[in-house]
C-alpha cells in the first residue's frame, strides 16, 4: 500500500513538462502572451478617417446602450481634437426620450461642433438630434424621411401615481418643444410647435427644409464642395 501511494505521488514526465510550460507562460510579460489571455472590454469605436471627417453613425432605435455608445464617442473625439467638427449620421426611428436627450446634451456640451446628416430617416427623437446639430451644419439626403410628434408613454397604478407621471410627460413635452424652437431656422411660437407635434407629422427633405429643421439638402458630395469653394 505504501509503495502504491509513493508511486502516485511521483509526477509523470508528461505532467512535469506541462507544468514547466505553464510556469514559463505565466512568467512571460503580459505583452508577450497570447492576445486571448488579455482582458477584453467594451470600447465604442468611432468611424474616424485619417484627415478630414470624424464620423459617428446612429443606426437603429435610440436606447440606453446606443446612447451610451454615442456619448462615449462624442467625448472621445472631442478629447482627441476639440477644434475639429464631428459628423453624426442619423438613421433612426426614434426611441427613448431620456436616452436621446443624453446624446443631445452631450452634443451641445462638447467644444467640437457636431454636423448632423439624415440618411434614411430621422423620426421622433431622431428629428430632434438632427435639428440639434451645429447651426448651418444640419443636412439630409434627398430621399430622407423626417417625422416629428409629441412624446408618448403609458403608466398604470394608483391614481396619484398616474397623475405624477402625466405631469412629467407634459413637462418633457414642453422641454422638447423649447429645444425645437431654439434650433429651427424659421421662427415658430411654442403654440405653433405644439400644434405641429400634436400628431405624427411625416416630411420629406423639402418639407423639412421649409420648416427649418435642416439647413440644406445634400445631393452630391463633389457638387456641394464645389459650391462652397
CSV table of C-alpha atoms in Angstrom, one decimal:
chain,number,residue,atom,x,y,z
A,1,UNK,CA,0.0,0.0,0.0
A,2,UNK,CA,2.8,2.4,0.9
A,3,UNK,CA,4.6,1.7,-2.4
A,4,UNK,CA,1.4,2.4,-4.3
A,5,UNK,CA,1.0,5.8,-2.5
A,6,UNK,CA,4.6,6.7,-3.2
A,7,UNK,CA,4.2,5.9,-6.9
A,8,UNK,CA,1.1,8.1,-7.1
A,9,UNK,CA,3.0,11.0,-5.6
A,10,UNK,CA,5.6,10.9,-8.3
A,11,UNK,CA,4.5,13.0,-11.3
A,12,UNK,CA,4.8,11.5,-14.7
A,13,UNK,CA,7.3,13.0,-17.2
A,14,UNK,CA,4.3,14.3,-19.3
A,15,UNK,CA,2.8,16.1,-16.3
A,16,UNK,CA,6.2,17.6,-15.4
A,17,UNK,CA,6.7,19.1,-18.9
A,18,UNK,CA,3.1,20.5,-18.9
A,19,UNK,CA,3.8,22.2,-15.5
A,20,UNK,CA,7.1,23.7,-16.8
A,21,UNK,CA,5.4,25.1,-19.9
A,22,UNK,CA,2.6,26.6,-17.8
A,23,UNK,CA,5.2,28.2,-15.5
A,24,UNK,CA,7.1,29.7,-18.4
A,25,UNK,CA,3.9,31.1,-19.9
A,26,UNK,CA,2.9,32.7,-16.7
A,27,UNK,CA,6.4,34.1,-16.2
A,28,UNK,CA,6.4,36.0,-19.5
A,29,UNK,CA,5.5,39.7,-19.7
A,30,UNK,CA,1.8,40.3,-20.4
A,31,UNK,CA,2.6,41.9,-23.7
A,32,UNK,CA,4.3,38.7,-24.9
A,33,UNK,CA,1.4,36.4,-24.0
A,34,UNK,CA,-1.3,35.4,-26.5
A,35,UNK,CA,-3.9,38.1,-27.2
A,36,UNK,CA,-6.7,35.8,-26.0
A,37,UNK,CA,-5.3,36.0,-22.4
A,38,UNK,CA,-5.5,39.8,-22.3
A,39,UNK,CA,-8.6,41.3,-20.5
A,40,UNK,CA,-11.2,42.2,-23.1
A,41,UNK,CA,-13.5,45.2,-22.6
A,42,UNK,CA,-16.3,47.0,-24.5
A,43,UNK,CA,-14.9,50.1,-26.2
A,44,UNK,CA,-17.0,52.3,-28.5
A,45,UNK,CA,-15.0,52.9,-31.6
A,46,UNK,CA,-15.9,55.9,-33.8
A,47,UNK,CA,-15.6,55.7,-37.6
A,48,UNK,CA,-12.6,58.0,-37.9
A,49,UNK,CA,-11.0,58.8,-41.2
A,50,UNK,CA,-7.4,59.9,-41.3
A,51,UNK,CA,-7.6,63.6,-42.1
A,52,UNK,CA,-11.0,65.2,-42.9
A,53,UNK,CA,-14.0,63.5,-41.3
A,54,UNK,CA,-14.6,62.1,-37.9
A,55,UNK,CA,-17.8,60.1,-38.3
A,56,UNK,CA,-20.3,58.6,-35.8
A,57,UNK,CA,-23.2,56.6,-37.1
A,58,UNK,CA,-26.5,56.4,-35.2
A,59,UNK,CA,-28.4,53.5,-36.6
A,60,UNK,CA,-31.5,51.8,-35.2
A,61,UNK,CA,-33.6,52.7,-32.2
A,62,UNK,CA,-32.3,55.1,-29.6
A,63,UNK,CA,-32.0,53.2,-26.3
A,64,UNK,CA,-29.7,53.4,-23.3
A,65,UNK,CA,-27.0,51.2,-24.9
A,66,UNK,CA,-26.9,53.1,-28.1
A,67,UNK,CA,-26.9,56.4,-26.2
A,68,UNK,CA,-24.0,55.4,-24.1
A,69,UNK,CA,-22.0,54.4,-27.2
A,70,UNK,CA,-22.8,57.7,-29.0
A,71,UNK,CA,-22.0,59.8,-25.9
A,72,UNK,CA,-18.7,58.0,-25.4
A,73,UNK,CA,-17.7,58.5,-29.0
A,74,UNK,CA,-18.6,62.2,-28.9
A,75,UNK,CA,-16.4,62.7,-25.7
A,76,UNK,CA,-13.6,60.7,-27.2
A,77,UNK,CA,-13.5,62.7,-30.4
A,78,UNK,CA,-13.7,66.0,-28.6
A,79,UNK,CA,-10.8,65.0,-26.3
A,80,UNK,CA,-8.8,64.0,-29.4
A,81,UNK,CA,-9.3,67.3,-31.2
A,82,UNK,CA,-11.7,69.8,-29.7
A,83,UNK,CA,-11.5,72.3,-32.6
A,84,UNK,CA,-12.4,69.7,-35.3
A,85,UNK,CA,-16.0,69.0,-36.3
A,86,UNK,CA,-17.7,65.7,-35.6
A,87,UNK,CA,-20.1,64.2,-38.3
A,88,UNK,CA,-23.1,62.4,-36.9
A,89,UNK,CA,-25.0,60.4,-39.4
A,90,UNK,CA,-28.6,59.6,-38.3
A,91,UNK,CA,-30.8,56.8,-39.4
A,92,UNK,CA,-33.3,56.0,-36.6
A,93,UNK,CA,-37.0,55.5,-36.0
A,94,UNK,CA,-36.5,57.3,-32.6
A,95,UNK,CA,-36.8,55.7,-29.1
A,96,UNK,CA,-36.2,56.7,-25.5
A,97,UNK,CA,-36.6,60.4,-24.7
A,98,UNK,CA,-34.1,60.3,-21.9
A,99,UNK,CA,-31.5,58.3,-23.9
A,100,UNK,CA,-31.9,60.8,-26.8
A,101,UNK,CA,-31.6,63.8,-24.5
A,102,UNK,CA,-28.3,62.4,-23.2
A,103,UNK,CA,-27.0,62.5,-26.7
A,104,UNK,CA,-28.4,66.0,-27.4
A,105,UNK,CA,-27.0,67.4,-24.1
A,106,UNK,CA,-23.5,65.9,-24.9
A,107,UNK,CA,-23.7,67.4,-28.4
A,108,UNK,CA,-24.3,70.9,-27.0
A,109,UNK,CA,-21.8,70.4,-24.1
A,110,UNK,CA,-18.7,69.5,-26.0
A,111,UNK,CA,-16.5,72.0,-27.8
A,112,UNK,CA,-16.4,70.3,-31.1
A,113,UNK,CA,-19.2,71.4,-33.5
A,114,UNK,CA,-21.4,68.5,-34.4
A,115,UNK,CA,-22.6,68.3,-38.0
A,116,UNK,CA,-25.8,66.2,-38.4
A,117,UNK,CA,-26.9,64.4,-41.6
A,118,UNK,CA,-30.1,62.3,-42.0
A,119,UNK,CA,-29.6,59.2,-44.1
A,120,UNK,CA,-32.8,57.1,-44.4
A,121,UNK,CA,-35.0,58.5,-41.6
A,122,UNK,CA,-34.8,60.7,-38.6
A,123,UNK,CA,-38.1,60.1,-36.7
A,124,UNK,CA,-39.2,61.2,-33.3
A,125,UNK,CA,-36.1,61.7,-31.1
A,126,UNK,CA,-34.0,61.3,-34.3
A,127,UNK,CA,-35.5,64.5,-35.7
A,128,UNK,CA,-34.6,66.4,-32.5
A,129,UNK,CA,-31.0,65.2,-32.8
A,130,UNK,CA,-30.9,66.1,-36.5
A,131,UNK,CA,-32.2,69.6,-35.7
A,132,UNK,CA,-29.9,70.0,-32.7
A,133,UNK,CA,-26.7,70.0,-34.7
A,134,UNK,CA,-24.4,73.0,-35.2
A,135,UNK,CA,-26.2,75.9,-36.9
A,136,UNK,CA,-25.7,75.8,-40.6
A,137,UNK,CA,-24.5,72.2,-40.5
A,138,UNK,CA,-27.7,70.2,-40.4
A,139,UNK,CA,-28.2,68.2,-43.6
A,140,UNK,CA,-30.3,65.4,-45.1
A,141,UNK,CA,-30.1,63.4,-48.3
A,142,UNK,CA,-32.8,63.9,-51.0
A,143,UNK,CA,-34.9,60.8,-50.1
A,144,UNK,CA,-34.7,61.1,-46.4
A,145,UNK,CA,-37.8,61.0,-44.2
A,146,UNK,CA,-38.3,63.1,-41.1
A,147,UNK,CA,-41.1,62.6,-38.6
A,148,UNK,CA,-41.9,64.8,-35.6
A,149,UNK,CA,-44.5,64.2,-32.9
A,150,UNK,CA,-45.1,64.7,-29.2
A,151,UNK,CA,-43.7,62.2,-26.7
A,152,UNK,CA,-45.8,59.2,-25.7
A,153,UNK,CA,-45.9,57.0,-22.7
A,154,UNK,CA,-48.0,54.8,-20.5
A,155,UNK,CA,-48.3,54.0,-16.8
A,156,UNK,CA,-50.7,52.1,-14.6
A,157,UNK,CA,-51.1,52.0,-10.9
A,158,UNK,CA,-52.6,54.3,-8.2
A,159,UNK,CA,-54.4,57.4,-9.4
A,160,UNK,CA,-52.0,59.7,-7.6
A,161,UNK,CA,-49.0,57.9,-9.3
A,162,UNK,CA,-50.7,58.2,-12.7
A,163,UNK,CA,-51.2,61.9,-12.2
A,164,UNK,CA,-47.5,62.3,-11.3
A,165,UNK,CA,-46.4,60.5,-14.5
A,166,UNK,CA,-48.8,62.5,-16.6
A,167,UNK,CA,-47.4,65.7,-15.2
A,168,UNK,CA,-43.9,64.5,-16.0
A,169,UNK,CA,-44.8,63.7,-19.6
A,170,UNK,CA,-46.2,67.2,-20.1
A,171,UNK,CA,-43.1,68.7,-18.6
A,172,UNK,CA,-40.9,66.7,-21.0
A,173,UNK,CA,-43.1,67.7,-23.9
A,174,UNK,CA,-42.6,71.4,-23.0
A,175,UNK,CA,-38.8,70.9,-22.9
A,176,UNK,CA,-38.7,69.2,-26.2
A,177,UNK,CA,-40.8,71.9,-27.8
A,178,UNK,CA,-38.4,74.5,-26.4
A,179,UNK,CA,-35.4,72.7,-27.9
A,180,UNK,CA,-37.1,72.6,-31.4
A,181,UNK,CA,-37.9,76.3,-31.1
A,182,UNK,CA,-34.3,77.1,-30.2
A,183,UNK,CA,-32.8,75.2,-33.2
A,184,UNK,CA,-35.4,75.8,-36.0
A,185,UNK,CA,-34.0,78.1,-38.7
A,186,UNK,CA,-37.5,79.6,-39.1
A,187,UNK,CA,-39.2,81.2,-36.2
A,188,UNK,CA,-42.2,79.4,-34.6
A,189,UNK,CA,-44.0,80.1,-31.4
A,190,UNK,CA,-44.4,77.4,-28.8
A,191,UNK,CA,-48.1,77.2,-29.6
A,192,UNK,CA,-47.3,76.6,-33.3
A,193,UNK,CA,-44.8,73.9,-32.5
A,194,UNK,CA,-47.2,72.2,-30.1
A,195,UNK,CA,-49.8,72.1,-32.9
A,196,UNK,CA,-47.2,70.6,-35.3
A,197,UNK,CA,-46.3,68.0,-32.8
A,198,UNK,CA,-49.9,67.0,-31.9
A,199,UNK,CA,-49.9,64.0,-34.3
A,200,UNK,CA,-47.3,62.2,-36.3
A,201,UNK,CA,-46.1,64.5,-39.0
A,202,UNK,CA,-44.0,63.0,-41.8
A,203,UNK,CA,-41.9,65.2,-44.0
A,204,UNK,CA,-39.7,64.7,-47.0
A,205,UNK,CA,-36.4,66.6,-47.4
A,206,UNK,CA,-38.0,69.7,-49.0
A,207,UNK,CA,-40.7,70.0,-46.3
A,208,UNK,CA,-38.1,69.6,-43.5
A,209,UNK,CA,-36.1,72.4,-45.2
A,210,UNK,CA,-39.2,74.6,-45.4
A,211,UNK,CA,-40.0,74.0,-41.7
A,212,UNK,CA,-36.4,74.9,-40.7
A,213,UNK,CA,-35.4,71.5,-39.3
A,214,UNK,CA,-32.4,71.4,-41.6
A,215,UNK,CA,-30.1,73.9,-43.3
A,216,UNK,CA,-29.5,72.1,-46.7
A,217,UNK,CA,-30.3,69.1,-48.8
A,218,UNK,CA,-27.2,67.3,-49.9
A,219,UNK,CA,-27.3,65.9,-53.5
A,220,UNK,CA,-23.7,65.1,-54.5
A,221,UNK,CA,-20.7,65.5,-52.3
A,222,UNK,CA,-18.4,66.9,-55.1
A,223,UNK,CA,-21.1,69.2,-56.3
A,224,UNK,CA,-21.7,70.5,-52.8
A,225,UNK,CA,-18.0,71.1,-52.1
A,226,UNK,CA,-17.6,72.9,-55.4
A,227,UNK,CA,-20.5,75.3,-54.4
A,228,UNK,CA,-18.7,76.0,-51.1
A,229,UNK,CA,-15.4,76.8,-52.9
